Coordinates of C-alpha atoms and ligand atoms in Angstrom, one line a residue:
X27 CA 7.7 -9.5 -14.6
X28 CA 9.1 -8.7 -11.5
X29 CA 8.5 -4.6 -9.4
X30 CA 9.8 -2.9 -7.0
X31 CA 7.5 -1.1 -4.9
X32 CA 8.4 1.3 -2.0
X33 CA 5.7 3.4 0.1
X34 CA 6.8 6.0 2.4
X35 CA 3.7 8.0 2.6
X36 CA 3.0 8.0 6.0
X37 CA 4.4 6.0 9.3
X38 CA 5.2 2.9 7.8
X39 CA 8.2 1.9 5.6
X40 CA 7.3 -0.8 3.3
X41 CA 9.1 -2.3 0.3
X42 CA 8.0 -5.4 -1.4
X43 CA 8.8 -7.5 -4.8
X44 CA 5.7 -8.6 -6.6
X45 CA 5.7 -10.5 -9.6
X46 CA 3.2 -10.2 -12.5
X47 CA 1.2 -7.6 -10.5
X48 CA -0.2 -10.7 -8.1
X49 CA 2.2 -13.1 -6.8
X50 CA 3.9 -11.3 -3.6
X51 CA 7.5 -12.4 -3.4
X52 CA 8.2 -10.2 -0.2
X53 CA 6.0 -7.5 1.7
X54 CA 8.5 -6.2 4.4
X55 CA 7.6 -3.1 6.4
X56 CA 8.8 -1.2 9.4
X57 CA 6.0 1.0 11.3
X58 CA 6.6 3.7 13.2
X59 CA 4.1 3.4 15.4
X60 CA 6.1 2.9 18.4
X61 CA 7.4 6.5 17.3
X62 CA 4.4 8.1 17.2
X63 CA 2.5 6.5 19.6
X64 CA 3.3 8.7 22.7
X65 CA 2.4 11.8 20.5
X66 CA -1.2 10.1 19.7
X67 CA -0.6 10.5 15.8
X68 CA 2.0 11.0 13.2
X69 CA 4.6 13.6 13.5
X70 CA 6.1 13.9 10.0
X71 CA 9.6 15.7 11.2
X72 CA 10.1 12.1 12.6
X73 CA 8.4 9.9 10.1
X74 CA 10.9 11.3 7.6
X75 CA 13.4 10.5 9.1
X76 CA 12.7 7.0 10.2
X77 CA 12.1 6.5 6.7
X78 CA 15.3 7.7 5.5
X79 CA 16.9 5.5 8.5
X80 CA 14.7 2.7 7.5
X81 CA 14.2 2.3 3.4
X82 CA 17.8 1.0 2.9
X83 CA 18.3 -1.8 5.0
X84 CA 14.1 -2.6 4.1
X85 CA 14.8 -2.5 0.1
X86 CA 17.9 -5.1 0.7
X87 CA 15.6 -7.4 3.1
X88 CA 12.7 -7.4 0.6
X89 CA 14.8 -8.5 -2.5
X90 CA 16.6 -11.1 -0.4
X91 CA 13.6 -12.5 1.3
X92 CA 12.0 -12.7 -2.5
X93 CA 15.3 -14.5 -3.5
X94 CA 15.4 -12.1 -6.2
X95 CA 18.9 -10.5 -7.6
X96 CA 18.7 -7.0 -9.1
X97 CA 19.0 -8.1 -12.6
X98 CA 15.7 -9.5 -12.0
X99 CA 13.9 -7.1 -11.1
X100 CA 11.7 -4.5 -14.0
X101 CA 10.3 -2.0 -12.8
X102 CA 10.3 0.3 -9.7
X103 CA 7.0 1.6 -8.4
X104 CA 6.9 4.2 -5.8
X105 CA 4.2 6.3 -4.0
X106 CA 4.3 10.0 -4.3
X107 CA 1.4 11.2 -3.0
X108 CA -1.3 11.5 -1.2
X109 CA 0.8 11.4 2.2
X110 CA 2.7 13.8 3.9
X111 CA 5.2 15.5 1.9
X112 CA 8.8 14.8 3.8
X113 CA 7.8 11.1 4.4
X114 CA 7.1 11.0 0.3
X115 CA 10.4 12.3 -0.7
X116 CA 12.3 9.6 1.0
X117 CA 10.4 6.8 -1.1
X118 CA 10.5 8.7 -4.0
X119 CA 14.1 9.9 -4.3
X120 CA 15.0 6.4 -3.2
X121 CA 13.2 5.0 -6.0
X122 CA 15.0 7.6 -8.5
X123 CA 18.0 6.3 -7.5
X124 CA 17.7 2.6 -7.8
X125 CA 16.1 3.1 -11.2
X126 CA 18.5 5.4 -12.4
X127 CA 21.2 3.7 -11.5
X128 CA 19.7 0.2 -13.1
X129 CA 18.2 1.9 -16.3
X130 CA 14.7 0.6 -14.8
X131 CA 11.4 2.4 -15.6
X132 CA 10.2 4.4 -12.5
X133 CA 6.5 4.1 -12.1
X134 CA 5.2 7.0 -9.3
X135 CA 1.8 5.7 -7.8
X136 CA -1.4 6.9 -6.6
X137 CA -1.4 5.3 -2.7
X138 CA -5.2 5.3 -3.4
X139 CA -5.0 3.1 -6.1
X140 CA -2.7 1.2 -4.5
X141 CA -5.5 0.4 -2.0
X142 CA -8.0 -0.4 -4.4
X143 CA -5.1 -2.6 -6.5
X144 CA -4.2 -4.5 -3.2
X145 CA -7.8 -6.5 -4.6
X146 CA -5.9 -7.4 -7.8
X147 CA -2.8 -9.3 -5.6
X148 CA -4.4 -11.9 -4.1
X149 CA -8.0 -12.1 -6.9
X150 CA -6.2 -11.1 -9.9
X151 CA -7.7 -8.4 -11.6
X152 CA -11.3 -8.6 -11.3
X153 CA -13.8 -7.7 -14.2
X154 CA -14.6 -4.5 -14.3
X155 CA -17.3 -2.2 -13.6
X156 CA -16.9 -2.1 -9.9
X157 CA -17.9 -0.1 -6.8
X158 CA -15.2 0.7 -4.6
X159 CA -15.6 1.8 -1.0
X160 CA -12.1 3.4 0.1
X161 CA -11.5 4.0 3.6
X162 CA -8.8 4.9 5.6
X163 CA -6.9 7.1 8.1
X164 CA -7.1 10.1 5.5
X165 CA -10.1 9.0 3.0
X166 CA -13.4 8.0 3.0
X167 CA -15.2 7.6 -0.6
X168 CA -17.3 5.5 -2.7
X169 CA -15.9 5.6 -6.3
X170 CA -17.4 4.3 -9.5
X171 CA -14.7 2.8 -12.0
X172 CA -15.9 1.8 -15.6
X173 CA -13.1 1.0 -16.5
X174 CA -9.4 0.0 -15.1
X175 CA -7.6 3.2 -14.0
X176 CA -10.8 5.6 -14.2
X177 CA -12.3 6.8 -11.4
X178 CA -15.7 8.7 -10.7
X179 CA -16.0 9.4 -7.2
X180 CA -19.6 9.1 -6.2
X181 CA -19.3 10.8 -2.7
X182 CA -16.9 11.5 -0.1
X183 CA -16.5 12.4 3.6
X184 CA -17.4 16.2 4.3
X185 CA -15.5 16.1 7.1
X186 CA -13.4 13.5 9.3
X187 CA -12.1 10.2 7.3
X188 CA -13.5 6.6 8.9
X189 CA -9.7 5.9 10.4
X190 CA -9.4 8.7 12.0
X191 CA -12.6 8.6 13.9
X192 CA -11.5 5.2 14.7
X193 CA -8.3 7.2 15.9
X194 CA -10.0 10.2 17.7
X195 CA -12.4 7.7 19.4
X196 CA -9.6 5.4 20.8
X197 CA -7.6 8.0 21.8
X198 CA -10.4 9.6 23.9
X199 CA -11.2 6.6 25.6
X200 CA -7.2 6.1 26.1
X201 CA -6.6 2.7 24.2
X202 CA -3.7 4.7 22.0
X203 CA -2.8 4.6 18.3
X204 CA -3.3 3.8 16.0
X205 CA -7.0 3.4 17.3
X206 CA -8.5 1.5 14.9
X207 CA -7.5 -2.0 15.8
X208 CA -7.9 -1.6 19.4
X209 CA -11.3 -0.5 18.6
X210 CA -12.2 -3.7 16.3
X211 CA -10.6 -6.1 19.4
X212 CA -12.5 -4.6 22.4
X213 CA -16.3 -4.5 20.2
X214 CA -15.6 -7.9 19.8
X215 CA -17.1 -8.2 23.8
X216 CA -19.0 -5.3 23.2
X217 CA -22.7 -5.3 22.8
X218 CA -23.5 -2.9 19.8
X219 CA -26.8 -1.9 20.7
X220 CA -26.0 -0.8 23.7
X221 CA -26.0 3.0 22.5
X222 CA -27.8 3.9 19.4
X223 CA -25.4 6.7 17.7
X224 CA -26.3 9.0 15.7
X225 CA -25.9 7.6 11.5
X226 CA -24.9 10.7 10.3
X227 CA -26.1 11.2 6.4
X228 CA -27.1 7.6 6.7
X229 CA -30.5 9.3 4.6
X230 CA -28.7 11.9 2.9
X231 CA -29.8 10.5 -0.8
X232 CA -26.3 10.3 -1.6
X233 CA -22.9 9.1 -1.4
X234 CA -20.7 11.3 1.0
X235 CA -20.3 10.5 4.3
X236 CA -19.8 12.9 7.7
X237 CA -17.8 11.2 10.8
X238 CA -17.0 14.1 12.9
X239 CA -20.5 14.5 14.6
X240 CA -20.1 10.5 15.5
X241 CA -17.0 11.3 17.5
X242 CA -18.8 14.0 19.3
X243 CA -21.8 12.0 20.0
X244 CA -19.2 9.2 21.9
X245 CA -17.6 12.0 23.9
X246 CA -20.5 13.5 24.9
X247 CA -22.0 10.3 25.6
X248 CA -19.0 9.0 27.9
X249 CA -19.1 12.9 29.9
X250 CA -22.7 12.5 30.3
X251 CA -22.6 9.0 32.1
X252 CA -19.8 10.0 34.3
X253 CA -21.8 13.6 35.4
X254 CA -24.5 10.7 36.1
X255 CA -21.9 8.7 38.8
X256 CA -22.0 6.0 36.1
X257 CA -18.5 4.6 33.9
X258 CA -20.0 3.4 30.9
X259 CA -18.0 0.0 29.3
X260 CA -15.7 1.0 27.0
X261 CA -16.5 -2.5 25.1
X262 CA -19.9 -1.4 24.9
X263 CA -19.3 2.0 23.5
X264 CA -16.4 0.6 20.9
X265 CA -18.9 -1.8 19.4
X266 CA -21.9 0.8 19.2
X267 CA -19.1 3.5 17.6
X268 CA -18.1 1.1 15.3
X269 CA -21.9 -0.4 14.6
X270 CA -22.8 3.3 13.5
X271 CA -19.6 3.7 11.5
X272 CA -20.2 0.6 9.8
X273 CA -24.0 0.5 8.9
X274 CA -23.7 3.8 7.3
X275 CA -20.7 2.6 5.0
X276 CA -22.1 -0.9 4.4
X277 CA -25.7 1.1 3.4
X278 CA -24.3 3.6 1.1
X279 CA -22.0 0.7 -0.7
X280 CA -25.0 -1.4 -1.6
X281 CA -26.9 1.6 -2.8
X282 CA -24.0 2.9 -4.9
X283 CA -23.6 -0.5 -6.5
X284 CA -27.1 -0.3 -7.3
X285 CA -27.5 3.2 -8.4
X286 CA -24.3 1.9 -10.9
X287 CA -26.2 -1.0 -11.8
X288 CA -22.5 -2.8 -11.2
X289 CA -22.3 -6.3 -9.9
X290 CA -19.0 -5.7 -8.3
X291 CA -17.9 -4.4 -5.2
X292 CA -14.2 -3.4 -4.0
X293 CA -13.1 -2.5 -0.6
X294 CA -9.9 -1.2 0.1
X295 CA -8.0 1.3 3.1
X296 CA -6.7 0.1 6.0
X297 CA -10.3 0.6 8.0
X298 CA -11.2 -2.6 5.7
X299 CA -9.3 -4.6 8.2
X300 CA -12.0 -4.3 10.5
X301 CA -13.1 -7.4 11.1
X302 CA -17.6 -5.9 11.3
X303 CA -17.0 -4.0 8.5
X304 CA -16.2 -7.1 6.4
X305 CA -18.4 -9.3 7.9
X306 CA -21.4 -7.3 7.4
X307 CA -20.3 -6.4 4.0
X308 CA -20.0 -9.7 3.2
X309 CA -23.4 -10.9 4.5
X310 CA -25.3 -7.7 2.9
X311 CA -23.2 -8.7 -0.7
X312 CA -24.2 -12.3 -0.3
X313 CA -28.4 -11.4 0.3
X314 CA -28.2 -9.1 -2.8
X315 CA -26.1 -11.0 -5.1
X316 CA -23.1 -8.6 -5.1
X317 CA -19.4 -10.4 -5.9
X318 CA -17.5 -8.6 -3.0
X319 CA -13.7 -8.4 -3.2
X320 CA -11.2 -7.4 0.0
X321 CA -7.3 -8.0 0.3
X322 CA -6.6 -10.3 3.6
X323 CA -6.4 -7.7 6.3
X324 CA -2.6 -7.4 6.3
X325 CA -3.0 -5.9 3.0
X326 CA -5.6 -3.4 3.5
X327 CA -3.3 -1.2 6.3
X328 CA -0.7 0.5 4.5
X329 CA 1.8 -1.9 2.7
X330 CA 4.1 -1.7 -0.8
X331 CA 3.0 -4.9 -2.2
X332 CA -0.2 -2.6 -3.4
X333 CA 1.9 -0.1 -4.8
X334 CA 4.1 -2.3 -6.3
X335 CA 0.4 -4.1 -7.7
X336 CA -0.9 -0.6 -9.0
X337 CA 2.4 0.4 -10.6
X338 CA 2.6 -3.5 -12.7
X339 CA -0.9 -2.9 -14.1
X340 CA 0.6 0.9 -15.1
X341 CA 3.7 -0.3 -16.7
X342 CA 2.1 -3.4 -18.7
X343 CA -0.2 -0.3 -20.4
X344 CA 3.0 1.6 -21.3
X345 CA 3.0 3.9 -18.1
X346 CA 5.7 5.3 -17.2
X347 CA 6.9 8.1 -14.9
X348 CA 9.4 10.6 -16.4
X349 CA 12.7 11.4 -13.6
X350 CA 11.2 15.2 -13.1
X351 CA 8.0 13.7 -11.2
X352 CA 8.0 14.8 -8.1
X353 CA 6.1 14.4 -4.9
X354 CA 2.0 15.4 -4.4
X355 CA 0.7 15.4 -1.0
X356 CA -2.6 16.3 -2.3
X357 CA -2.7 14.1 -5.0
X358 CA -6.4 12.9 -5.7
X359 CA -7.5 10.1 -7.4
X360 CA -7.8 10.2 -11.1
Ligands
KG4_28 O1 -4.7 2.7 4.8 P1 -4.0 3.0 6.1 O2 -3.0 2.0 6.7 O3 -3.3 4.4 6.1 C1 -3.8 5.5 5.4 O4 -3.6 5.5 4.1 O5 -4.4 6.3 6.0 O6 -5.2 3.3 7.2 C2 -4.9 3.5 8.5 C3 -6.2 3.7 9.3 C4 -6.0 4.1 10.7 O7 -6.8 5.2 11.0 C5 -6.3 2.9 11.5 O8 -6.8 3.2 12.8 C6 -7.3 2.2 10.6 O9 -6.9 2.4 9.3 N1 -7.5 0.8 10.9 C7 -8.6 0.2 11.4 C8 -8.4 -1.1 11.6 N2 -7.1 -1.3 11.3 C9 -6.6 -0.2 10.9 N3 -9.9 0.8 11.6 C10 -10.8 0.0 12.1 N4 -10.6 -1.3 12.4 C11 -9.4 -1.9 12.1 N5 -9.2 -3.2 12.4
ZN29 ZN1 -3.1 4.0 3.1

């Protein structure tokens, strides 16, 4: 069974065929960062319409790069919500119409679960329980799932999300946006200890998280050093931000797999790209036992072949959306 999937959620259009909810036929997408860049983060007047520019000439790419005709194609899944609102629409009304038009079930997805289904594309789907850590430009949570397609989240951030520290951080110490992968290249020559950062909540006792302090700590940090005559390294202070970011996530992970008693562990959001984060991850799951999942790093940032993922493993159970669904920009998870 072949799906369409289309996210338009935030600066990135993305359309992709997957077939049988793993096998990704195409994954095309069109970011907008070069839009948004100069403005140091997402203005939605503009993502919208790049995304209305955009979607067409994408959803024609994607089903001719997947060699796939429209008769082959059975079901469309689509993202509305949590995003920003005008960026939404343009996926979801363009979904409408291709599914209306081809009497094809429309299937409107969670862009959360998407991220935790981007797992299932290249593992197939995993036996649950699991432990998911989510994290990206807009969330940060640990969540429990029992059971395909229920969700218990365990704890959240209180205040700032893990990408957009990454974000705020980067774009204080002038490496632009999106931050987070300029932060992961330049803490590769970075020496992490080099300032000990505060672990906010790191022995809070439970599962939420608080980010914002962090960013303040670097700020302060970099002001103080330069009201000293010194310029600290900017490698230096990207691979102690990122150290503190990560120990705090990788700590609470393992403890809410154990609190669970679940032998599984999830990661998904486009921070999950960072290349520490996964390899700590991996060597704390590996010393206690833990089977540890995480898409390839192309399909943790924000891509359709997740959506189009989540919204198979919908349709196989009957899920369907009805024509009158319309966009949620606060959607939660759940
Ligand atoms: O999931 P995503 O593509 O979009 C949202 O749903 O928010 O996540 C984007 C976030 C951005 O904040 C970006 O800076 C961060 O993920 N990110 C990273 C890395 N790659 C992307 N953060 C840390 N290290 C990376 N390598
Ligand atoms: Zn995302």
């Amino acid at each position: 069974m072949r799906v369409l999937g289309i996210e338009t959620s935030c600066d990135e259009t993305a359309v992709a065929v997957v077939e049988d909810g793993h096998k990704v036929l195409s994954n095309v997408l069109s970011s907008q960062h070069e839009i948004h860049g100069r403005f140091g983060g997402v203005v939605p007047e503009l993502a919208s319409r790049a995304h209305l520019e955009r979607l067409n000439p994408l959803v024609e790419d994607a089903l001719a790069e997947a060699g796939t005709r429209w008769s082959e194609i059975e079901g469309v899944a689509v993202t509305r919500g949590p995003g920003l609102a005008g960026a939404l629409l343009v996926g979801l009304a363009g979904a409408k119409a291709v599914a209306l038009a081809l009497d094809l079930p429309l299937i409107a997805v969670n862009h959360l679960e998407g991220h935790i289904y981007a797992n299932f594309l290249e593992h197939g789907p995993p036996d649950p329980p699991y432990v998911v850590l989510l994290v990206s430009g807009g969330h940060t949570m640990l969540v429990h799932m029992p059971e395909e397609h229920r969700y218990e989240i365990l704890g959240q951030t209180v205040d700032d999300a893990a990408g957009e520290a990454f974000d705020k951080v980067a774009r204080f110490l002038g490496l632009g946006y999106p931050g987070g992968p300029a932060v992961d290249l330049l803490a590769r020559r970075g020496n992490p200890e080099a300032v000990r950062f505060p672990r906010a909540m790191a022995g809070s006792g439970d599962f939420d998280f608080s980010l914002s302090g962090l960013k303040t700590a670097v700020i302060r940090h970099v002001k103080a050093e330069r009201a000293a005559g010194r310029e600290p390294s900017v490698e230096d202070l990207a691979a102690s931000f990122q150290e503190a970011v990560v120990d705090v996530q990788v700590q609470k992970t393992v403890a809410a797999a154990e609190a669970t008693g679940v032998g599984t562990v999830l990661m998904g959001g486009g921070v999950v790209a960072n290349s520490r984060l996964r390899e700590r991850m991996a060597l704390e799951a590996e010393a206690r036992g833990l089977r540890l999942l995480s898409p390839s790093p192309e399909l943790c940032t924000d891509n359709a072949a997740m959506i189009a993922a989540a919204g198979h493993f919908r349709l196989v159970r009957g899920g369907r959306s009805s024509f009158d669904v319309s966009v949620e920009p606060g959607l939660p998870l759940g």
